[in-house]
Amino acid sequence: MSTAPKRPSELRRLEQATKLQNVLYEIRGPVNAEAERMEAEGHRILKLNTGNPAAFGFEPPDTIVQDMISGLPAAAGYAQSKGIPSARRAVVARYELVPGFPGFDIDDVYLGNGVSELITMTTQALLNEGDEVLIPAPDYPLWTAATTLAGGKAVHYLCDEEDDWQPSIEDIESKITERTKAIVVINPNNPTGAVYTREVLQKIVDIAREHSLLVLADEIYDKILYDDAVHINLASLCPDLLCITFNGLSKAYRCAGYRSGWMVLTGPKGHAESFIEGLNLLASTRLCANVPAQYGIQVALSGRQSIDDLVLPGGRLLEQRNVAYEKLNEIPGVSCVKPMGALYAFPRLDPNVHEIHDDEQFMFDLLRSEKIHLVQGTGMNWPAPDHFRVVTLPWARDLSAAIERLGNFLASYKQ
Ligand code: PLP
């Protein structure tokens, strides 16, 4: 005898897991939902909420696409859980060219569905309830979300706007506790565009050494550098510490949608056998990363790097960075540190000129009025409602027009 069909009102409520309650990802949060609703109504929204190069006409190199296509027939089955050997070998070779980067072999390389998946795997493998991870403020908020979801506690260290957004060493030191297990360094930085100096990186490494911290180096923008900026891979400063370096194809190779990234473990591993076993377990349980995209890695990493043309004088990304920087600083009550890398600017709203108490509301109001979708600073774990992030990916002309509209909007905006 079958049971009678239920009416919807009789079904037990399904609540989301409580562990999600403090997990925030504002880049695709409520403002984004409103933008999507408006788009469905036929509005054209300028979406400056994600660093998605392909959406702004930046095409991936043909050779990546060609190698993925020719690899497709071989890519139908699961691959090794860490990834196909040719791609992992190419990752090893890439870092062999970086002066001082500690040696490692293909067993130390893990491929993932973007850096995002590898961040989640790392925090899940590492953290027990209440373990602390030092994460920059402002941050790329996935680090905070993944730490929280793993049961850890994200402890934010301040980056100093007055010091070109370099991390504040005093603040890092003041936030170390017995529970601190790792420090995250995002360099070049999302959202500030800062490229960290050797001195600052050296001091961070000294702190990590003193407190035996795992070093997590998110270097997904390491080839997106402007003017005379020089990027120093953090692992090269700490060959005596376990360091995980994250990178991938999404940004410099303009194919975020293929979901392809890697992480490499360098330094001593004997003390971390159990953690690494955890990483291997998590890599195995997801079987493998998206295989077709793995076939794009070898060719991406070898030979001429087409990203260089985009950031050198005359390059599109450099031109757009310049426009964003100049135009934002022209708005009364707005100031912006010059981004030296990555794809973003993180301007400040002078509270004496623009009294904004709720920066999410500001983003909603801007979206509804100007059809421009940005992310508020607090969505990137900045402690005050006085910043927002601009993605510098649109064509210079469009970016310039959008920032002008933003300025006009701000001129009469009151909360
Ligand atoms: N890390 C940083 C600092 C990022 O800005 C992003 C994406 O914006 C990611 C990681 C995620 O990249 P992926 O597309 O490889 O998952």
mmCIF file of C-alpha atoms in Angstrom, residues 10 19 36 108 137 162 205 226 254 320 350 383:
data_model
loop_
_atom_site.group_PDB
_atom_site.id
_atom_site.type_symbol
_atom_site.label_atom_id
_atom_site.label_comp_id
_atom_site.label_asym_id
_atom_site.label_seq_id
_atom_site.Cartn_x
_atom_site.Cartn_y
_atom_site.Cartn_z
ATOM 1 C CA GLU A 10 3.043 19.116 4.967
ATOM 2 C CA LYS A 19 27.900 25.474 9.359
ATOM 3 C CA GLU A 36 20.492 38.831 -12.365
ATOM 4 C CA ASP A 108 53.937 17.716 -4.974
ATOM 5 C CA ALA A 137 41.774 42.384 5.072
ATOM 6 C CA GLU A 162 48.731 54.481 3.563
ATOM 7 C CA VAL A 205 58.147 34.572 6.377
ATOM 8 C CA TYR A 226 52.201 46.873 -14.202
ATOM 9 C CA ARG A 254 41.917 34.176 -19.621
ATOM 10 C CA GLN A 320 42.548 49.996 -18.356
ATOM 11 C CA ASP A 350 36.129 59.837 2.201
ATOM 12 C CA PRO A 383 36.128 46.412 8.454
#
